[in-house]
CSV table of C-alpha atoms and ligand atoms in Angstrom, one decimal:
chain,number,residue,atom,x,y,z
A,197,MET,CA,5.6,-3.2,71.3
A,198,ALA,CA,2.3,-1.5,70.5
A,199,ASN,CA,0.0,-0.4,73.3
A,200,VAL,CA,-3.6,-1.0,72.6
A,201,LEU,CA,-6.5,0.3,74.6
A,202,TRP,CA,-10.0,-0.9,73.8
A,203,LEU,CA,-13.1,0.8,75.2
A,204,GLN,CA,-16.8,0.3,74.7
A,205,GLY,CA,-19.6,2.9,74.4
A,206,GLY,CA,-23.2,2.1,73.4
A,207,ALA,CA,-22.3,-1.5,72.7
A,208,CYS,CA,-23.7,-5.0,73.0
A,209,SER,CA,-20.1,-6.5,73.2
A,210,GLY,CA,-20.7,-8.3,69.9
A,211,ASN,CA,-17.5,-7.1,68.4
A,212,THR,CA,-15.6,-8.1,71.5
A,213,MET,CA,-17.1,-11.6,71.2
A,214,SER,CA,-16.1,-11.7,67.6
A,215,PHE,CA,-12.6,-10.5,68.3
A,216,LEU,CA,-12.0,-13.1,71.0
A,217,ASN,CA,-12.9,-15.7,68.4
A,218,ALA,CA,-10.3,-14.5,65.8
A,219,GLU,CA,-8.3,-17.3,64.2
A,220,GLU,CA,-5.9,-15.8,61.8
A,221,PRO,CA,-4.3,-14.4,63.9
A,222,THR,CA,-5.8,-15.2,67.3
A,223,VAL,CA,-5.8,-12.7,70.2
A,224,VAL,CA,-3.1,-14.8,71.9
A,225,ASP,CA,-1.0,-14.6,68.6
A,226,LEU,CA,-1.4,-10.8,68.7
A,227,VAL,CA,0.2,-10.7,72.2
A,228,THR,CA,2.9,-13.4,71.7
A,229,ASP,CA,3.9,-13.0,68.1
A,230,PHE,CA,2.9,-9.5,66.9
A,231,GLY,CA,4.1,-7.3,69.7
A,232,ILE,CA,0.6,-6.1,70.9
A,233,ASN,CA,0.3,-5.1,74.5
A,234,ILE,CA,-3.3,-4.9,75.5
A,235,LEU,CA,-3.3,-2.1,78.1
A,236,TRP,CA,-6.9,-2.7,78.9
A,237,HIS,CA,-10.0,-4.2,77.4
A,238,PRO,CA,-13.5,-4.5,79.1
A,239,SER,CA,-13.4,-8.3,79.0
A,240,ILE,CA,-9.8,-9.2,79.3
A,241,GLY,CA,-8.2,-6.2,81.0
A,242,LEU,CA,-6.7,-6.9,84.4
A,243,GLU,CA,-7.2,-3.6,86.1
A,244,ILE,CA,-10.4,-2.8,88.0
A,245,GLY,CA,-11.9,0.2,89.8
A,246,ASP,CA,-9.9,3.3,90.3
A,247,ARG,CA,-6.8,1.7,88.6
A,248,VAL,CA,-8.7,1.9,85.2
A,249,GLY,CA,-9.3,5.6,85.6
A,250,GLU,CA,-5.6,6.1,86.5
A,251,LEU,CA,-4.6,4.1,83.4
A,252,LEU,CA,-6.8,6.2,81.1
A,253,ARG,CA,-5.4,9.5,82.6
A,254,ASP,CA,-1.9,8.2,82.0
A,255,CYS,CA,-2.8,7.6,78.4
A,256,VAL,CA,-4.3,11.0,78.0
A,257,SER,CA,-1.3,12.7,79.6
A,258,GLY,CA,1.2,10.8,77.6
A,259,LYS,CA,2.8,9.1,80.6
A,260,THR,CA,1.7,5.8,79.0
A,261,ALA,CA,2.1,5.7,75.2
A,262,LEU,CA,-1.2,5.0,73.5
A,263,ASP,CA,-0.4,3.5,70.1
A,264,ILE,CA,-3.8,2.2,69.1
A,265,PHE,CA,-7.1,3.4,70.6
A,266,VAL,CA,-9.9,0.9,69.7
A,267,PHE,CA,-13.5,1.9,70.2
A,268,GLU,CA,-16.5,-0.4,70.1
A,269,GLY,CA,-20.1,0.9,70.2
A,270,SER,CA,-21.7,4.2,69.5
A,271,VAL,CA,-20.6,7.5,71.2
A,272,VAL,CA,-23.5,8.2,73.5
A,273,GLN,CA,-24.1,12.0,73.7
A,274,GLY,CA,-27.4,12.1,75.4
A,275,PRO,CA,-29.1,13.6,77.2
A,276,ASP,CA,-28.7,17.0,75.6
A,277,ARG,CA,-25.1,16.4,74.6
A,278,THR,CA,-23.9,15.9,78.2
A,279,GLY,CA,-23.0,12.2,77.6
A,280,MET,CA,-24.4,11.4,81.1
A,281,MET,CA,-26.2,8.4,79.7
A,282,ASN,CA,-22.9,6.6,79.4
A,283,VAL,CA,-20.5,7.3,82.3
A,284,PHE,CA,-17.2,5.4,82.6
A,285,ALA,CA,-14.5,5.8,85.2
A,286,ASP,CA,-16.3,8.8,86.8
A,287,ARG,CA,-16.8,10.8,83.6
A,288,PRO,CA,-19.0,10.7,80.5
A,289,MET,CA,-17.5,8.2,78.1
A,290,GLN,CA,-17.6,10.8,75.3
A,291,ASP,CA,-15.0,12.9,77.3
A,292,TRP,CA,-12.6,10.0,77.5
A,293,VAL,CA,-13.1,9.3,73.8
A,294,ARG,CA,-12.3,12.9,72.8
A,295,GLU,CA,-9.1,13.0,74.9
A,296,LEU,CA,-7.9,9.5,74.1
A,297,ALA,CA,-8.5,9.9,70.4
A,298,ALA,CA,-6.3,13.1,70.5
A,299,ALA,CA,-3.6,11.2,72.4
A,300,ALA,CA,-3.5,8.1,70.3
A,301,SER,CA,-1.2,7.4,67.3
A,302,PHE,CA,-4.1,5.5,65.6
A,303,VAL,CA,-7.8,5.3,66.2
A,304,VAL,CA,-9.7,2.2,65.1
A,305,ALA,CA,-13.5,2.0,65.1
A,306,VAL,CA,-14.7,-1.6,65.4
A,307,GLY,CA,-18.2,-2.5,64.4
A,308,ASP,CA,-21.0,-0.6,62.8
A,309,CYS,CA,-22.0,1.5,65.9
A,310,ALA,CA,-18.5,2.9,66.4
A,311,CYS,CA,-18.0,3.5,62.6
A,312,PHE,CA,-21.4,4.9,61.7
A,313,GLY,CA,-23.7,5.0,64.7
A,314,GLY,CA,-25.3,1.7,63.8
A,315,ILE,CA,-28.6,0.6,65.4
A,316,PRO,CA,-28.4,3.0,68.4
A,317,ALA,CA,-28.2,6.0,66.0
A,318,THR,CA,-31.3,5.0,64.1
A,319,ALA,CA,-34.1,7.4,64.5
A,320,PRO,CA,-35.5,8.5,66.9
A,321,ASN,CA,-32.0,7.9,68.5
A,322,PRO,CA,-33.0,8.7,72.1
A,323,SER,CA,-29.4,8.2,73.3
A,324,GLU,CA,-28.1,10.8,70.8
A,325,SER,CA,-25.7,8.2,69.5
A,326,THR,CA,-23.2,8.7,66.7
A,327,GLY,CA,-20.1,7.1,65.2
A,328,LEU,CA,-16.6,8.2,65.8
A,329,GLN,CA,-16.2,10.1,62.5
A,330,PHE,CA,-19.3,9.3,60.6
A,331,HIS,CA,-23.0,9.7,61.4
A,332,LYS,CA,-24.6,7.1,59.1
A,333,ALA,CA,-23.2,8.0,55.7
A,334,GLU,CA,-22.3,11.6,56.5
A,335,LYS,CA,-18.9,12.5,57.7
A,336,ALA,CA,-20.4,14.2,60.7
A,337,GLY,CA,-19.6,11.9,63.7
A,338,PHE,CA,-18.3,12.7,67.1
A,339,LEU,CA,-14.7,13.6,66.4
A,340,GLY,CA,-15.5,15.7,63.4
A,341,ALA,CA,-14.8,15.4,59.7
A,342,GLY,CA,-11.3,16.8,59.9
A,343,PHE,CA,-10.0,14.6,62.7
A,344,THR,CA,-6.8,12.8,62.2
A,345,SER,CA,-4.9,10.9,64.8
A,346,LYS,CA,-1.3,11.7,65.8
A,347,ALA,CA,0.0,9.5,63.0
A,348,GLY,CA,-2.0,11.6,60.5
A,349,LEU,CA,-4.7,9.1,59.6
A,350,PRO,CA,-8.4,9.5,60.0
A,351,VAL,CA,-10.4,6.9,62.1
A,352,ILE,CA,-9.9,3.5,60.5
A,353,ASN,CA,-13.3,2.0,60.2
A,354,ILE,CA,-13.9,-1.8,60.5
A,355,PRO,CA,-17.7,-2.1,60.2
A,356,GLY,CA,-19.9,-5.1,60.6
A,357,CYS,CA,-22.5,-6.1,63.1
A,358,PRO,CA,-20.3,-7.6,64.4
A,359,ALA,CA,-17.1,-7.1,62.4
A,360,HIS,CA,-15.5,-10.4,61.2
A,361,PRO,CA,-12.9,-11.4,63.8
A,362,ASP,CA,-10.1,-11.7,61.3
A,363,TRP,CA,-10.8,-8.2,59.9
A,364,ILE,CA,-10.1,-6.9,63.4
A,365,SER,CA,-7.1,-8.9,64.3
A,366,GLN,CA,-5.4,-8.5,60.8
A,367,ILE,CA,-5.9,-4.7,60.8
A,368,LEU,CA,-4.5,-4.5,64.3
A,369,VAL,CA,-1.4,-6.4,63.2
A,370,ALA,CA,-1.0,-4.1,60.1
A,371,VAL,CA,-1.2,-1.0,62.4
A,372,ALA,CA,1.0,-2.5,65.1
A,373,THR,CA,3.7,-3.6,62.7
A,374,GLY,CA,3.9,-0.1,61.1
A,375,ARG,CA,2.0,-0.9,57.9
A,376,ALA,CA,-1.0,1.4,58.7
A,377,LYS,CA,0.0,4.0,56.1
A,378,ASP,CA,-0.1,1.3,53.4
A,379,LEU,CA,-3.8,0.6,54.2
A,380,LEU,CA,-5.9,1.9,51.4
A,381,LEU,CA,-9.1,3.3,52.9
A,382,ASP,CA,-12.3,3.8,50.8
A,383,ALA,CA,-14.6,6.9,51.1
A,384,LYS,CA,-16.1,5.4,54.2
A,385,GLN,CA,-12.6,4.9,55.7
A,386,ARG,CA,-12.9,1.1,55.5
A,387,PRO,CA,-9.7,-0.8,54.5
A,388,SER,CA,-10.1,-1.7,50.8
A,389,THR,CA,-8.6,-5.1,51.3
A,390,PHE,CA,-11.8,-6.3,53.1
A,391,PHE,CA,-14.4,-3.8,51.7
A,392,THR,CA,-13.9,-3.5,48.0
A,393,SER,CA,-15.7,-6.5,46.7
A,394,TYR,CA,-19.4,-7.1,47.3
A,395,THR,CA,-20.6,-9.8,49.8
A,396,GLN,CA,-21.9,-11.6,46.7
A,397,THR,CA,-18.4,-12.4,45.7
A,398,GLY,CA,-18.0,-16.1,46.6
A,399,CYS,CA,-21.7,-16.7,47.4
A,400,THR,CA,-22.7,-20.2,46.4
A,401,ASN,CA,-26.0,-18.8,45.0
A,402,VAL,CA,-24.6,-16.6,42.3
A,403,ASN,CA,-25.7,-18.9,39.5
A,404,SER,CA,-29.3,-18.6,40.9
A,405,TYR,CA,-28.8,-14.9,41.1
A,406,ALA,CA,-27.9,-14.7,37.4
A,407,GLN,CA,-30.8,-17.0,36.5
A,408,LYS,CA,-33.2,-15.1,38.8
A,409,LEU,CA,-34.1,-18.3,40.6
A,410,ASP,CA,-35.8,-17.3,43.8
A,411,GLY,CA,-34.6,-18.8,47.1
A,412,HIS,CA,-35.8,-18.8,50.7
A,413,PHE,CA,-34.5,-19.1,54.2
A,414,GLY,CA,-32.6,-22.4,54.7
A,415,GLN,CA,-33.6,-23.7,51.3
A,416,ARG,CA,-30.6,-25.0,49.3
A,417,GLY,CA,-30.1,-23.3,46.1
A,418,GLY,CA,-32.0,-20.2,44.9
A,419,CYS,CA,-30.9,-16.6,45.4
A,420,LEU,CA,-32.2,-14.6,48.3
A,421,PHE,CA,-32.2,-11.2,46.5
A,422,TYR,CA,-35.6,-11.4,44.9
A,423,THR,CA,-38.0,-12.0,47.8
A,424,VAL,CA,-36.3,-12.0,51.2
A,425,GLY,CA,-34.2,-8.9,50.8
A,426,CYS,CA,-30.6,-10.2,50.5
A,427,ARG,CA,-28.3,-7.2,50.3
A,428,GLY,CA,-25.3,-9.1,49.0
A,429,PRO,CA,-25.1,-7.3,45.7
A,430,MET,CA,-25.2,-3.8,47.4
A,431,THR,CA,-22.9,-4.5,50.4
A,432,ARG,CA,-19.2,-4.3,50.4
A,433,SER,CA,-17.7,-7.1,52.6
A,434,SER,CA,-15.5,-10.1,52.3
A,435,CYS,CA,-17.9,-12.5,54.2
A,436,ASN,CA,-17.9,-15.0,51.3
A,437,ARG,CA,-14.1,-14.8,50.7
A,438,ILE,CA,-13.0,-15.0,54.3
A,439,LEU,CA,-15.5,-17.4,55.7
A,440,TRP,CA,-16.8,-17.1,59.2
A,441,ASN,CA,-15.2,-19.6,61.5
A,442,ARG,CA,-13.4,-20.7,58.3
A,443,VAL,CA,-16.5,-22.6,57.5
A,444,SER,CA,-19.4,-20.6,56.1
A,445,SER,CA,-21.3,-17.3,55.8
A,446,LYS,CA,-24.8,-16.1,56.1
A,447,THR,CA,-25.7,-16.4,52.4
A,448,ARG,CA,-24.0,-19.8,52.1
A,449,THR,CA,-26.4,-21.1,54.7
A,450,ASN,CA,-29.3,-19.3,52.9
A,451,HIS,CA,-29.8,-16.5,55.2
A,452,PRO,CA,-30.0,-13.1,53.5
A,453,CYS,CA,-27.2,-10.6,54.0
A,454,ILE,CA,-28.6,-7.6,55.9
A,455,GLY,CA,-25.9,-5.2,54.7
A,456,CYS,CA,-24.2,-4.7,58.1
A,457,THR,CA,-21.0,-3.2,56.8
A,458,GLU,CA,-22.7,-0.2,55.1
A,459,PRO,CA,-23.2,3.1,56.9
A,460,GLU,CA,-27.0,3.0,56.3
A,461,PHE,CA,-27.3,-0.2,58.4
A,462,PRO,CA,-30.0,-1.0,59.6
A,463,HIS,CA,-31.5,-0.4,56.2
A,464,HIS,CA,-35.1,-0.6,57.5
A,465,ASP,CA,-37.0,0.9,60.4
A,466,LEU,CA,-36.9,-2.6,62.0
A,467,ALA,CA,-40.7,-2.8,62.0
A,468,PRO,CA,-41.9,-6.4,61.8
A,469,GLY,CA,-42.2,-7.5,58.2
A,470,THR,CA,-39.7,-4.9,56.8
A,471,VAL,CA,-36.4,-6.6,57.3
A,472,PHE,CA,-36.5,-9.7,55.3
A,473,LYS,CA,-38.5,-8.4,52.5
A,474,THR,CA,-37.3,-7.1,49.1
A,475,PRO,CA,-38.8,-3.7,48.4
A,476,LYS,CA,-40.2,-3.9,44.9
A,477,PHE,CA,-41.1,-1.4,42.2
A,478,MET,CA,-43.4,-2.8,39.4
A,479,GLY,CA,-42.4,-6.3,40.5
A,480,LEU,CA,-38.7,-5.7,40.4
A,481,PRO,CA,-36.3,-5.1,43.3
A,482,LYS,CA,-36.3,-1.4,44.1
A,483,GLU,CA,-32.6,-1.2,45.0
A,484,VAL,CA,-30.4,-2.1,42.1
A,485,PRO,CA,-27.2,-4.2,42.5
A,486,HIS,CA,-23.6,-3.2,42.2
A,487,GLY,CA,-24.4,0.5,41.8
A,488,GLU,CA,-25.8,-0.2,38.3
A,489,HIS,CA,-27.9,2.6,36.7
A,490,LYS,CA,-31.5,2.1,37.8
A,491,LEU,CA,-33.0,2.5,34.3
A,492,VAL,CA,-30.5,0.1,32.7
A,493,TYR,CA,-31.1,-2.4,35.5
A,494,TYR,CA,-34.9,-2.3,35.2
A,495,PHE,CA,-34.8,-2.5,31.4
A,496,ARG,CA,-32.4,-5.5,31.4
A,497,ALA,CA,-34.0,-7.3,34.4
A,498,GLY,CA,-37.5,-6.7,33.0
A,499,MET,CA,-36.5,-8.1,29.6
A,500,GLU,CA,-34.9,-11.1,31.2
A,501,LYS,CA,-37.8,-11.7,33.6
A,502,PHE,CA,-40.4,-11.9,30.9
A,503,LEU,CA,-38.5,-13.2,27.9
A,504,LEU,CA,-36.0,-15.7,29.0
A,505,PRO,CA,-37.1,-19.2,29.9
A,506,HIS,CA,-34.8,-19.7,32.9
A,507,ASN,CA,-36.5,-17.0,35.0
A,508,ARG,CA,-38.5,-19.3,37.2
A,509,THR,CA,-38.7,-20.0,40.9
A,510,LEU,CA,-37.0,-23.1,42.3
A,511,LYS,CA,-40.4,-24.7,42.7
A,512,GLU,CA,-41.2,-24.3,39.0
A,513,THR,CA,-37.8,-25.7,38.0
A,514,SER,CA,-38.3,-28.8,40.2
A,515,LYS,CA,-41.7,-29.6,38.6
B,854,LIG,S1,-28.0,-15.0,48.0
B,854,LIG,FE1,-27.5,-12.8,48.2
B,854,LIG,S2,-25.3,-12.7,48.0
B,854,LIG,FE2,-25.9,-14.7,47.3
B,854,LIG,S3,-26.2,-14.5,45.0
B,854,LIG,FE3,-28.1,-14.1,46.0
B,854,LIG,S4,-28.2,-11.8,46.3
B,854,LIG,FE4,-26.1,-12.4,45.9
B,855,LIG,S1,-23.2,-11.4,55.1
B,855,LIG,FE1,-23.9,-9.3,55.1
B,855,LIG,S2,-25.0,-9.0,57.0
B,855,LIG,FE2,-23.8,-10.9,57.2
B,855,LIG,S3,-21.9,-10.3,58.2
B,855,LIG,FE3,-21.5,-10.2,56.0
B,855,LIG,S4,-22.0,-8.0,55.4
B,855,LIG,FE4,-22.9,-8.4,57.4
């Protein structure tokens, strides 16, 4: 039996909504088949009022074993690092986070805000938000670069805005069944099994990508990289391999990927007109795909754009 405690900081509950929709396995499966005991969760926990504080104190003291501490949302440190902008069970949430992370065998950050600070940590960041172990791409989050939980692992990051439900439930199963040490984590502490390939892997528009056929919102066919800012070639996620609701994904429905599993998310200042727009340099996308060398990409893409007959927009091809 693995005791799981789930708390929320600066959060919209999106990851909770996602988690409750998990299918393989479902939340009920976690409890009935995988030995997970949910000590408390903001949406499905049974205790209320003072009893919650008591439960948290028991976890901190070790009276109740805390196997997995899951945190959703940013760690709110404002104002002036007091944490008083986010008080829970009579204390700043940041104080609970520090003590519970130290008491837990494993710490799991769910969603971009808990992993990297996410939208709340975007400048000017009035709530002084940060992630559990990262602040954006820097390993400078709330718990510090050197943090490891009692089992000797750093924070396990499951990013996304929200994280895919099955990424959460499957990682919880791996940890609860003693396979956490087998999880390969990448440099951003994301489990490689979900975050090695790019979002583009499995996208139904990859032929259009290769042919540089420009697509647009909701329009069938055409790739969204060239005009409306799809980040599929620069984002590590399995959204097109493990489909959402087992049915589809953003890019399969012709909505650009906005790169929500990467630490730099949101990649724009969110000003109107910046989000769904491909930044260009001399007519070519400024950010190059798959970590390719910029000069190599520009040379190749430039040659293809001007010399090869297939480099047209969908409109031109349908004439
Ligand atoms: S729509 Fe996005 S993910 Fe799909 S092929 Fe184009 S750039 Fe890649
Ligand atoms: S397609 Fe991109 S923006 Fe959408 S959930 Fe996946 S990684 Fe995030």
